[in-house]
PDB file of C-alpha atoms in Angstrom:
ATOM      1  CA  UNK A   1       0.117  -0.181   0.062  1.00  0.00           C
ATOM      2  CA  UNK A   2       1.313   3.069  -1.121  1.00  0.00           C
ATOM      3  CA  UNK A   3       2.240   5.543   1.933  1.00  0.00           C
ATOM      4  CA  UNK A   4       0.236   8.659   1.878  1.00  0.00           C
ATOM      5  CA  UNK A   5       1.674  11.909   2.162  1.00  0.00           C
ATOM      6  CA  UNK A   6       1.959  13.923   5.247  1.00  0.00           C
ATOM      7  CA  UNK A   7      -0.969  15.917   6.800  1.00  0.00           C
ATOM      8  CA  UNK A   8       1.580  19.211   6.944  1.00  0.00           C
ATOM      9  CA  UNK A   9       2.278  18.707   3.437  1.00  0.00           C
ATOM     10  CA  UNK A  10      -1.192  18.304   2.345  1.00  0.00           C
ATOM     11  CA  UNK A  11      -2.389  21.222   4.515  1.00  0.00           C
ATOM     12  CA  UNK A  12       0.312  23.363   2.632  1.00  0.00           C
ATOM     13  CA  UNK A  13      -1.089  22.025  -0.888  1.00  0.00           C
ATOM     14  CA  UNK A  14      -4.943  22.660  -0.078  1.00  0.00           C
ATOM     15  CA  UNK A  15      -3.745  26.158   1.074  1.00  0.00           C
ATOM     16  CA  UNK A  16      -1.698  26.801  -1.881  1.00  0.00           C
ATOM     17  CA  UNK A  17      -4.440  25.609  -4.384  1.00  0.00           C
ATOM     18  CA  UNK A  18      -7.164  27.052  -2.435  1.00  0.00           C
ATOM     19  CA  UNK A  19      -5.269  30.884  -3.147  1.00  0.00           C
ATOM     20  CA  UNK A  20      -3.415  29.716  -6.483  1.00  0.00           C
ATOM     21  CA  UNK A  21      -0.700  31.586  -5.347  1.00  0.00           C
ATOM     22  CA  UNK A  22       2.276  30.733  -3.642  1.00  0.00           C
ATOM     23  CA  UNK A  23       2.779  33.962  -1.933  1.00  0.00           C
ATOM     24  CA  UNK A  24      -0.724  34.419  -0.251  1.00  0.00           C
ATOM     25  CA  UNK A  25      -0.283  31.175   1.239  1.00  0.00           C
ATOM     26  CA  UNK A  26       2.834  31.633   2.763  1.00  0.00           C
ATOM     27  CA  UNK A  27       1.173  34.566   4.386  1.00  0.00           C
ATOM     28  CA  UNK A  28      -1.512  32.519   5.651  1.00  0.00           C
ATOM     29  CA  UNK A  29       1.037  29.600   6.748  1.00  0.00           C
ATOM     30  CA  UNK A  30       3.436  32.239   8.360  1.00  0.00           C
ATOM     31  CA  UNK A  31       6.683  30.872   5.851  1.00  0.00           C
ATOM     32  CA  UNK A  32       7.684  31.926   3.107  1.00  0.00           C
ATOM     33  CA  UNK A  33       6.862  31.298  -0.286  1.00  0.00           C
ATOM     34  CA  UNK A  34       9.871  29.486  -1.352  1.00  0.00           C
ATOM     35  CA  UNK A  35       8.895  26.875   1.584  1.00  0.00           C
ATOM     36  CA  UNK A  36       5.698  26.835  -0.017  1.00  0.00           C
ATOM     37  CA  UNK A  37       7.443  26.201  -3.072  1.00  0.00           C
ATOM     38  CA  UNK A  38       9.503  23.523  -1.947  1.00  0.00           C
ATOM     39  CA  UNK A  39       6.692  21.759  -0.311  1.00  0.00           C
ATOM     40  CA  UNK A  40       4.567  21.364  -3.374  1.00  0.00           C
ATOM     41  CA  UNK A  41       7.490  19.716  -5.377  1.00  0.00           C
ATOM     42  CA  UNK A  42       8.294  17.384  -2.994  1.00  0.00           C
ATOM     43  CA  UNK A  43       4.249  16.507  -2.962  1.00  0.00           C
ATOM     44  CA  UNK A  44       4.485  15.953  -6.762  1.00  0.00           C
ATOM     45  CA  UNK A  45       7.497  14.174  -6.470  1.00  0.00           C
ATOM     46  CA  UNK A  46       5.878  11.789  -3.781  1.00  0.00           C
ATOM     47  CA  UNK A  47       2.411  10.859  -5.694  1.00  0.00           C
ATOM     48  CA  UNK A  48       4.249  11.113  -9.228  1.00  0.00           C
ATOM     49  CA  UNK A  49       2.255  13.717 -10.920  1.00  0.00           C
ATOM     50  CA  UNK A  50       1.975  17.733 -11.630  1.00  0.00           C
ATOM     51  CA  UNK A  51      -0.397  19.472  -9.437  1.00  0.00           C
ATOM     52  CA  UNK A  52      -0.039  22.570 -10.915  1.00  0.00           C
ATOM     53  CA  UNK A  53       0.405  24.133 -14.241  1.00  0.00           C
ATOM     54  CA  UNK A  54       3.209  27.319 -13.367  1.00  0.00           C
ATOM     55  CA  UNK A  55       3.695  30.336 -15.665  1.00  0.00           C
ATOM     56  CA  UNK A  56       5.123  33.414 -15.033  1.00  0.00           C
ATOM     57  CA  UNK A  57       2.150  35.129 -13.863  1.00  0.00           C
ATOM     58  CA  UNK A  58      -0.585  32.536 -12.277  1.00  0.00           C
ATOM     59  CA  UNK A  59      -0.832  29.279 -11.068  1.00  0.00           C
ATOM     60  CA  UNK A  60      -3.676  26.760 -12.290  1.00  0.00           C
ATOM     61  CA  UNK A  61      -4.338  23.328 -10.957  1.00  0.00           C
ATOM     62  CA  UNK A  62      -4.118  20.142 -13.350  1.00  0.00           C
ATOM     63  CA  UNK A  63      -7.054  17.791 -13.303  1.00  0.00           C
ATOM     64  CA  UNK A  64      -4.949  15.887 -10.774  1.00  0.00           C
ATOM     65  CA  UNK A  65      -4.661  19.073  -8.522  1.00  0.00           C
ATOM     66  CA  UNK A  66      -8.302  19.996  -8.598  1.00  0.00           C
ATOM     67  CA  UNK A  67      -8.986  16.045  -7.658  1.00  0.00           C
ATOM     68  CA  UNK A  68      -6.529  16.192  -4.783  1.00  0.00           C
ATOM     69  CA  UNK A  69      -7.858  19.190  -3.761  1.00  0.00           C
ATOM     70  CA  UNK A  70     -11.568  18.477  -3.229  1.00  0.00           C
ATOM     71  CA  UNK A  71     -10.347  15.176  -1.689  1.00  0.00           C
ATOM     72  CA  UNK A  72      -8.373  17.114   0.566  1.00  0.00           C
ATOM     73  CA  UNK A  73     -10.703  19.382   1.674  1.00  0.00           C
ATOM     74  CA  UNK A  74     -13.235  16.835   2.194  1.00  0.00           C
ATOM     75  CA  UNK A  75     -10.471  15.638   4.586  1.00  0.00           C
ATOM     76  CA  UNK A  76      -9.951  18.308   6.773  1.00  0.00           C
ATOM     77  CA  UNK A  77     -13.704  19.138   7.257  1.00  0.00           C
ATOM     78  CA  UNK A  78     -14.092  15.682   8.882  1.00  0.00           C
ATOM     79  CA  UNK A  79     -11.107  16.205  10.589  1.00  0.00           C
ATOM     80  CA  UNK A  80     -12.057  19.650  12.048  1.00  0.00           C
ATOM     81  CA  UNK A  81     -15.588  18.171  12.804  1.00  0.00           C
ATOM     82  CA  UNK A  82     -13.865  15.102  14.592  1.00  0.00           C
ATOM     83  CA  UNK A  83     -11.721  17.289  16.776  1.00  0.00           C
ATOM     84  CA  UNK A  84     -14.580  19.729  17.705  1.00  0.00           C
ATOM     85  CA  UNK A  85     -16.841  16.698  18.557  1.00  0.00           C
ATOM     86  CA  UNK A  86     -13.868  15.199  20.999  1.00  0.00           C
ATOM     87  CA  UNK A  87     -13.927  18.612  22.583  1.00  0.00           C
ATOM     88  CA  UNK A  88     -17.756  18.022  22.725  1.00  0.00           C
ATOM     89  CA  UNK A  89     -17.447  14.842  24.409  1.00  0.00           C
ATOM     90  CA  UNK A  90     -15.642  16.162  27.193  1.00  0.00           C
ATOM     91  CA  UNK A  91     -18.482  18.480  28.284  1.00  0.00           C
ATOM     92  CA  UNK A  92     -21.238  16.431  26.420  1.00  0.00           C
ATOM     93  CA  UNK A  93     -23.205  19.594  25.814  1.00  0.00           C
ATOM     94  CA  UNK A  94     -26.492  19.889  24.207  1.00  0.00           C
ATOM     95  CA  UNK A  95     -28.356  22.608  23.478  1.00  0.00           C
ATOM     96  CA  UNK A  96     -32.434  22.309  22.792  1.00  0.00           C
ATOM     97  CA  UNK A  97     -34.897  25.056  21.385  1.00  0.00           C
ATOM     98  CA  UNK A  98     -38.505  24.426  21.426  1.00  0.00           C
ATOM     99  CA  UNK A  99     -41.704  26.212  22.099  1.00  0.00           C
ATOM    100  CA  UNK A 100     -43.332  26.897  25.435  1.00  0.00           C
ATOM    101  CA  UNK A 101     -46.002  24.531  24.990  1.00  0.00           C
ATOM    102  CA  UNK A 102     -44.235  21.721  23.613  1.00  0.00           C
ATOM    103  CA  UNK A 103     -41.762  22.076  26.399  1.00  0.00           C
ATOM    104  CA  UNK A 104     -44.395  22.655  29.075  1.00  0.00           C
ATOM    105  CA  UNK A 105     -46.884  19.828  27.790  1.00  0.00           C
ATOM    106  CA  UNK A 106     -44.818  17.299  26.326  1.00  0.00           C
ATOM    107  CA  UNK A 107     -41.046  17.615  26.571  1.00  0.00           C
ATOM    108  CA  UNK A 108     -40.111  18.637  30.118  1.00  0.00           C
ATOM    109  CA  UNK A 109     -42.100  15.744  31.825  1.00  0.00           C
ATOM    110  CA  UNK A 110     -40.117  13.367  30.068  1.00  0.00           C
ATOM    111  CA  UNK A 111     -36.687  14.623  30.358  1.00  0.00           C
ATOM    112  CA  UNK A 112     -35.874  13.580  33.586  1.00  0.00           C
ATOM    113  CA  UNK A 113     -35.775  10.155  31.864  1.00  0.00           C
ATOM    114  CA  UNK A 114     -33.173  11.207  29.259  1.00  0.00           C
ATOM    115  CA  UNK A 115     -31.169  12.855  32.302  1.00  0.00           C
ATOM    116  CA  UNK A 116     -31.302   9.668  34.066  1.00  0.00           C
ATOM    117  CA  UNK A 117     -30.303   7.614  30.956  1.00  0.00           C
ATOM    118  CA  UNK A 118     -27.408   9.988  30.064  1.00  0.00           C
ATOM    119  CA  UNK A 119     -26.349  11.587  33.592  1.00  0.00           C
ATOM    120  CA  UNK A 120     -22.811  12.584  31.712  1.00  0.00           C
ATOM    121  CA  UNK A 121     -25.030  15.037  29.503  1.00  0.00           C
ATOM    122  CA  UNK A 122     -25.203  19.060  30.135  1.00  0.00           C
ATOM    123  CA  UNK A 123     -28.466  19.857  29.022  1.00  0.00           C
ATOM    124  CA  UNK A 124     -29.581  23.195  27.800  1.00  0.00           C
ATOM    125  CA  UNK A 125     -33.135  24.200  27.356  1.00  0.00           C
ATOM    126  CA  UNK A 126     -34.225  27.218  25.372  1.00  0.00           C
ATOM    127  CA  UNK A 127     -37.976  28.031  25.535  1.00  0.00           C
ATOM    128  CA  UNK A 128     -39.234  30.731  23.489  1.00  0.00           C
ATOM    129  CA  UNK A 129     -41.324  31.425  20.301  1.00  0.00           C
ATOM    130  CA  UNK A 130     -38.281  32.454  18.406  1.00  0.00           C
ATOM    131  CA  UNK A 131     -36.758  30.305  15.955  1.00  0.00           C
ATOM    132  CA  UNK A 132     -33.397  30.685  16.344  1.00  0.00           C
ATOM    133  CA  UNK A 133     -30.620  29.368  13.809  1.00  0.00           C
ATOM    134  CA  UNK A 134     -29.382  25.722  14.542  1.00  0.00           C
ATOM    135  CA  UNK A 135     -25.849  25.452  14.070  1.00  0.00           C
ATOM    136  CA  UNK A 136     -22.853  23.101  15.264  1.00  0.00           C
ATOM    137  CA  UNK A 137     -22.033  25.498  18.136  1.00  0.00           C
ATOM    138  CA  UNK A 138     -25.722  25.612  19.339  1.00  0.00           C
ATOM    139  CA  UNK A 139     -28.471  25.492  19.787  1.00  0.00           C
ATOM    140  CA  UNK A 140     -28.011  21.874  18.222  1.00  0.00           C
ATOM    141  CA  UNK A 141     -31.752  20.988  17.893  1.00  0.00           C
ATOM    142  CA  UNK A 142     -34.984  22.051  17.505  1.00  0.00           C
ATOM    143  CA  UNK A 143     -38.638  20.955  18.065  1.00  0.00           C
ATOM    144  CA  UNK A 144     -41.344  23.055  16.250  1.00  0.00           C
ATOM    145  CA  UNK A 145     -44.491  23.043  15.040  1.00  0.00           C
ATOM    146  CA  UNK A 146     -44.807  24.840  11.682  1.00  0.00           C
ATOM    147  CA  UNK A 147     -46.268  24.038   8.081  1.00  0.00           C
ATOM    148  CA  UNK A 148     -42.723  24.023   6.237  1.00  0.00           C
ATOM    149  CA  UNK A 149     -39.636  22.926   7.747  1.00  0.00           C
ATOM    150  CA  UNK A 150     -36.414  25.285   7.040  1.00  0.00           C
ATOM    151  CA  UNK A 151     -34.402  24.539   4.189  1.00  0.00           C
ATOM    152  CA  UNK A 152     -30.790  22.921   5.236  1.00  0.00           C
ATOM    153  CA  UNK A 153     -32.015  20.970   7.982  1.00  0.00           C
ATOM    154  CA  UNK A 154     -32.846  17.544   8.637  1.00  0.00           C
ATOM    155  CA  UNK A 155     -36.464  17.236   9.752  1.00  0.00           C
ATOM    156  CA  UNK A 156     -38.056  14.353  11.079  1.00  0.00           C
ATOM    157  CA  UNK A 157     -42.044  14.801  11.746  1.00  0.00           C
ATOM    158  CA  UNK A 158     -42.846  13.450  15.385  1.00  0.00           C
ATOM    159  CA  UNK A 159     -46.725  13.069  15.232  1.00  0.00           C
ATOM    160  CA  UNK A 160     -49.485  12.652  12.855  1.00  0.00           C
ATOM    161  CA  UNK A 161     -51.888  15.981  14.624  1.00  0.00           C
ATOM    162  CA  UNK A 162     -55.761  15.682  15.058  1.00  0.00           C
ATOM    163  CA  UNK A 163     -57.597  18.424  16.781  1.00  0.00           C
ATOM    164  CA  UNK A 164     -61.018  17.989  19.149  1.00  0.00           C
ATOM    165  CA  UNK A 165     -62.706  20.286  21.615  1.00  0.00           C
ATOM    166  CA  UNK A 166     -61.585  19.388  25.392  1.00  0.00           C
ATOM    167  CA  UNK A 167     -62.681  20.374  29.007  1.00  0.00           C
ATOM    168  CA  UNK A 168     -62.361  19.773  32.316  1.00  0.00           C
ATOM    169  CA  UNK A 169     -64.176  16.481  33.366  1.00  0.00           C
ATOM    170  CA  UNK A 170     -65.712  18.749  35.928  1.00  0.00           C
ATOM    171  CA  UNK A 171     -67.199  20.949  33.472  1.00  0.00           C
ATOM    172  CA  UNK A 172     -68.595  17.622  31.221  1.00  0.00           C
ATOM    173  CA  UNK A 173     -70.117  16.346  34.379  1.00  0.00           C
ATOM    174  CA  UNK A 174     -72.079  19.479  34.798  1.00  0.00           C
ATOM    175  CA  UNK A 175     -73.198  20.020  31.258  1.00  0.00           C
ATOM    176  CA  UNK A 176     -74.579  16.636  30.207  1.00  0.00           C
ATOM    177  CA  UNK A 177     -75.793  18.348  26.878  1.00  0.00           C
ATOM    178  CA  UNK A 178     -72.253  19.063  25.886  1.00  0.00           C
ATOM    179  CA  UNK A 179     -72.163  15.734  24.321  1.00  0.00           C
ATOM    180  CA  UNK A 180     -73.923  17.417  21.322  1.00  0.00           C
ATOM    181  CA  UNK A 181     -71.824  19.797  19.458  1.00  0.00           C
ATOM    182  CA  UNK A 182     -74.667  21.751  18.646  1.00  0.00           C
ATOM    183  CA  UNK A 183     -74.495  23.004  22.164  1.00  0.00           C
ATOM    184  CA  UNK A 184     -71.136  24.769  21.892  1.00  0.00           C
ATOM    185  CA  UNK A 185     -73.307  27.749  20.976  1.00  0.00           C
ATOM    186  CA  UNK A 186     -73.786  28.368  24.560  1.00  0.00           C
ATOM    187  CA  UNK A 187     -70.333  27.358  25.735  1.00  0.00           C
ATOM    188  CA  UNK A 188     -67.389  29.710  26.722  1.00  0.00           C
ATOM    189  CA  UNK A 189     -64.857  29.094  24.000  1.00  0.00           C
ATOM    190  CA  UNK A 190     -60.988  29.284  24.442  1.00  0.00           C
ATOM    191  CA  UNK A 191     -59.247  30.300  21.365  1.00  0.00           C
ATOM    192  CA  UNK A 192     -55.297  30.254  20.745  1.00  0.00           C
ATOM    193  CA  UNK A 193     -54.241  33.096  18.617  1.00  0.00           C
ATOM    194  CA  UNK A 194     -51.450  32.049  16.556  1.00  0.00           C
ATOM    195  CA  UNK A 195     -49.242  35.280  16.523  1.00  0.00           C
ATOM    196  CA  UNK A 196     -47.955  35.656  12.781  1.00  0.00           C
ATOM    197  CA  UNK A 197     -49.776  32.533  11.476  1.00  0.00           C
ATOM    198  CA  UNK A 198     -52.193  33.242   8.681  1.00  0.00           C
ATOM    199  CA  UNK A 199     -55.854  31.478   8.581  1.00  0.00           C
ATOM    200  CA  UNK A 200     -54.881  28.435   7.100  1.00  0.00           C
ATOM    201  CA  UNK A 201     -53.721  27.429  10.627  1.00  0.00           C
ATOM    202  CA  UNK A 202     -56.307  25.195  12.354  1.00  0.00           C
ATOM    203  CA  UNK A 203     -58.476  26.799  14.976  1.00  0.00           C
ATOM    204  CA  UNK A 204     -62.045  26.653  15.797  1.00  0.00           C
ATOM    205  CA  UNK A 205     -63.686  27.472  12.958  1.00  0.00           C
ATOM    206  CA  UNK A 206     -61.826  24.893  10.623  1.00  0.00           C
ATOM    207  CA  UNK A 207     -62.973  21.961  13.282  1.00  0.00           C
ATOM    208  CA  UNK A 208     -66.578  23.214  13.324  1.00  0.00           C
ATOM    209  CA  UNK A 209     -66.467  22.979   9.632  1.00  0.00           C
ATOM    210  CA  UNK A 210     -65.118  19.661   9.336  1.00  0.00           C
ATOM    211  CA  UNK A 211     -68.021  18.643  12.102  1.00  0.00           C
ATOM    212  CA  UNK A 212     -70.673  20.217  10.153  1.00  0.00           C
ATOM    213  CA  UNK A 213     -71.698  22.641  13.005  1.00  0.00           C
ATOM    214  CA  UNK A 214     -73.009  25.960  12.119  1.00  0.00           C
ATOM    215  CA  UNK A 215     -74.199  28.933  14.540  1.00  0.00           C
ATOM    216  CA  UNK A 216     -71.330  29.228  16.596  1.00  0.00           C
ATOM    217  CA  UNK A 217     -69.537  32.389  17.162  1.00  0.00           C
ATOM    218  CA  UNK A 218     -65.806  31.451  16.386  1.00  0.00           C
ATOM    219  CA  UNK A 219     -64.697  35.041  17.864  1.00  0.00           C
ATOM    220  CA  UNK A 220     -66.339  34.637  21.124  1.00  0.00           C
ATOM    221  CA  UNK A 221     -64.819  33.733  24.227  1.00  0.00           C
ATOM    222  CA  UNK A 222     -61.333  33.853  25.784  1.00  0.00           C
ATOM    223  CA  UNK A 223     -58.163  34.414  23.566  1.00  0.00           C
ATOM    224  CA  UNK A 224     -54.588  33.414  24.883  1.00  0.00           C
ATOM    225  CA  UNK A 225     -51.294  33.719  23.228  1.00  0.00           C
ATOM    226  CA  UNK A 226     -50.197  30.216  24.035  1.00  0.00           C
ATOM    227  CA  UNK A 227     -51.546  26.643  23.922  1.00  0.00           C
ATOM    228  CA  UNK A 228     -50.159  25.671  27.278  1.00  0.00           C
ATOM    229  CA  UNK A 229     -52.069  28.609  28.757  1.00  0.00           C
ATOM    230  CA  UNK A 230     -55.174  27.850  26.888  1.00  0.00           C
ATOM    231  CA  UNK A 231     -55.052  24.012  28.020  1.00  0.00           C
ATOM    232  CA  UNK A 232     -54.383  25.391  31.681  1.00  0.00           C
ATOM    233  CA  UNK A 233     -57.689  27.534  31.209  1.00  0.00           C
ATOM    234  CA  UNK A 234     -59.702  24.487  30.216  1.00  0.00           C
ATOM    235  CA  UNK A 235     -58.134  22.514  33.164  1.00  0.00           C
ATOM    236  CA  UNK A 236     -59.038  25.036  35.727  1.00  0.00           C
ATOM    237  CA  UNK A 237     -62.790  24.381  34.262  1.00  0.00           C
ATOM    238  CA  UNK A 238     -63.146  27.804  32.507  1.00  0.00           C
ATOM    239  CA  UNK A 239     -64.163  27.050  29.203  1.00  0.00           C
ATOM    240  CA  UNK A 240     -63.553  24.417  26.125  1.00  0.00           C
ATOM    241  CA  UNK A 241     -60.232  24.574  24.505  1.00  0.00           C
ATOM    242  CA  UNK A 242     -59.693  22.883  20.846  1.00  0.00           C
ATOM    243  CA  UNK A 243     -56.627  21.035  21.606  1.00  0.00           C
ATOM    244  CA  UNK A 244     -54.206  19.185  19.134  1.00  0.00           C
ATOM    245  CA  UNK A 245     -53.465  15.351  20.460  1.00  0.00           C
ATOM    246  CA  UNK A 246     -49.893  15.912  21.320  1.00  0.00           C
ATOM    247  CA  UNK A 247     -50.212  18.216  23.884  1.00  0.00           C
ATOM    248  CA  UNK A 248     -53.719  16.975  25.459  1.00  0.00           C
ATOM    249  CA  UNK A 249     -52.619  13.480  25.626  1.00  0.00           C
ATOM    250  CA  UNK A 250     -51.343  13.442  28.885  1.00  0.00           C
ATOM    251  CA  UNK A 251     -53.765  15.737  30.496  1.00  0.00           C
ATOM    252  CA  UNK A 252     -56.462  12.906  29.102  1.00  0.00           C
ATOM    253  CA  UNK A 253     -54.728  10.196  30.461  1.00  0.00           C
ATOM    254  CA  UNK A 254     -54.366  11.758  33.849  1.00  0.00           C
ATOM    255  CA  UNK A 255     -57.842  12.635  33.884  1.00  0.00           C
ATOM    256  CA  UNK A 256     -57.387  16.252  33.748  1.00  0.00           C
ATOM    257  CA  UNK A 257     -59.013  16.665  30.451  1.00  0.00           C
ATOM    258  CA  UNK A 258     -61.422  15.071  28.780  1.00  0.00           C
ATOM    259  CA  UNK A 259     -62.277  14.835  25.043  1.00  0.00           C
ATOM    260  CA  UNK A 260     -65.941  15.649  24.416  1.00  0.00           C
ATOM    261  CA  UNK A 261     -66.707  14.414  20.811  1.00  0.00           C
ATOM    262  CA  UNK A 262     -65.248  11.233  19.062  1.00  0.00           C
ATOM    263  CA  UNK A 263     -64.882  13.599  15.978  1.00  0.00           C
ATOM    264  CA  UNK A 264     -61.299  15.047  15.871  1.00  0.00           C
ATOM    265  CA  UNK A 265     -60.057  16.946  12.537  1.00  0.00           C
ATOM    266  CA  UNK A 266     -56.793  15.156  11.272  1.00  0.00           C
ATOM    267  CA  UNK A 267     -54.141  17.697   9.832  1.00  0.00           C
ATOM    268  CA  UNK A 268     -52.368  17.222   6.858  1.00  0.00           C
ATOM    269  CA  UNK A 269     -48.609  16.722   7.300  1.00  0.00           C
ATOM    270  CA  UNK A 270     -47.801  20.352   7.159  1.00  0.00           C
ATOM    271  CA  UNK A 271     -48.946  20.828  10.088  1.00  0.00           C
ATOM    272  CA  UNK A 272     -47.015  18.899  12.312  1.00  0.00           C
ATOM    273  CA  UNK A 273     -44.023  19.081  15.439  1.00  0.00           C
ATOM    274  CA  UNK A 274     -40.760  18.123  13.696  1.00  0.00           C
ATOM    275  CA  UNK A 275     -37.344  17.641  15.449  1.00  0.00           C
ATOM    276  CA  UNK A 276     -34.884  19.450  13.325  1.00  0.00           C
ATOM    277  CA  UNK A 277     -31.011  19.337  13.346  1.00  0.00           C
ATOM    278  CA  UNK A 278     -28.420  20.359  11.139  1.00  0.00           C
ATOM    279  CA  UNK A 279     -27.127  17.715   8.990  1.00  0.00           C
ATOM    280  CA  UNK A 280     -23.725  18.295   9.828  1.00  0.00           C
ATOM    281  CA  UNK A 281     -24.138  17.256  13.377  1.00  0.00           C
ATOM    282  CA  UNK A 282     -26.439  14.248  12.902  1.00  0.00           C
ATOM    283  CA  UNK A 283     -23.486  11.724  13.770  1.00  0.00           C
ATOM    284  CA  UNK A 284     -22.098  13.545  16.811  1.00  0.00           C
ATOM    285  CA  UNK A 285     -22.531  11.211  19.551  1.00  0.00           C
ATOM    286  CA  UNK A 286     -24.893  13.513  22.116  1.00  0.00           C
ATOM    287  CA  UNK A 287     -26.820  14.662  19.227  1.00  0.00           C
ATOM    288  CA  UNK A 288     -27.056  11.140  18.012  1.00  0.00           C
ATOM    289  CA  UNK A 289     -28.238  10.147  21.596  1.00  0.00           C
ATOM    290  CA  UNK A 290     -31.050  12.737  22.312  1.00  0.00           C
ATOM    291  CA  UNK A 291     -32.517  11.698  18.382  1.00  0.00           C
ATOM    292  CA  UNK A 292     -32.656   8.003  19.694  1.00  0.00           C
ATOM    293  CA  UNK A 293     -34.047   8.654  22.945  1.00  0.00           C
ATOM    294  CA  UNK A 294     -36.691  11.253  21.994  1.00  0.00           C
ATOM    295  CA  UNK A 295     -37.607   9.113  18.629  1.00  0.00           C
ATOM    296  CA  UNK A 296     -37.931   6.009  21.188  1.00  0.00           C
ATOM    297  CA  UNK A 297     -40.293   8.155  23.258  1.00  0.00           C
ATOM    298  CA  UNK A 298     -42.453   9.418  20.558  1.00  0.00           C
ATOM    299  CA  UNK A 299     -42.985   5.186  19.322  1.00  0.00           C
ATOM    300  CA  UNK A 300     -43.584   4.712  22.487  1.00  0.00           C
ATOM    301  CA  UNK A 301     -46.482   7.342  22.934  1.00  0.00           C
ATOM    302  CA  UNK A 302     -47.980   6.362  19.689  1.00  0.00           C
ATOM    303  CA  UNK A 303     -47.930   2.403  20.682  1.00  0.00           C
ATOM    304  CA  UNK A 304     -49.528   3.241  24.070  1.00  0.00           C
ATOM    305  CA  UNK A 305     -52.499   5.085  21.801  1.00  0.00           C
TER     306      UNK A 305
END
């Protein structure tokens, strides 16, 4: 097997090939142009081919030089990524960003299981409606509910969403007539105002239209800005809220909320929670650990119905 050129020599070549100028490469490397030229000649001799076409005024890569440049840049990118990962492995820091509603109603109640399984991970959770840009430096992962995942990110849909009216069981017990959707006309409705979203987002109008219910004033009632607040108001018995299946499942299971009607409006895949990750860090150990854990949790929820 032919011996590979040294990394130092390949780095000099990559720098010279990127600049197509030995003097500018020498400035970047803090050596003399003669040193760069000697390293390139040594590399060409070692691999047995010319890498540059030289003339009095310029440099041009040969076909073999272009091939080596692409391969060298790919190799150095992988090496830089690996050394960054090794540095991260000492700290094992993972930064996650998500919305207040998903954090409160789904993620935070389950995070203890992740922390017990991976006690070495330093977890940082940013909770806001702001879609922070993801990067190798952080935030590393995001869970967002949205119509279209951002370009350039690896997106994994977590759930198939459905929406239906829910309320506190005590309210249902006190109002037997609530078994008929037509009686929503006389009930106190709770609305979530999707700030920055358009009318295509699911709301009371969408559900009533799909259920064939008419004559309900869809503007009447309490309007709040966050889904988790709307659900909390409903849990306190102060009205009926249109809840999406992911966020109400735990409250229904615990008996804090009850689904009023069997009819649920299934949403298209455009409206779903997605796990978003920059492709460049998908294989980073701490990222892989969290993704595996989260997707296992999602599968467990789905299996439990």
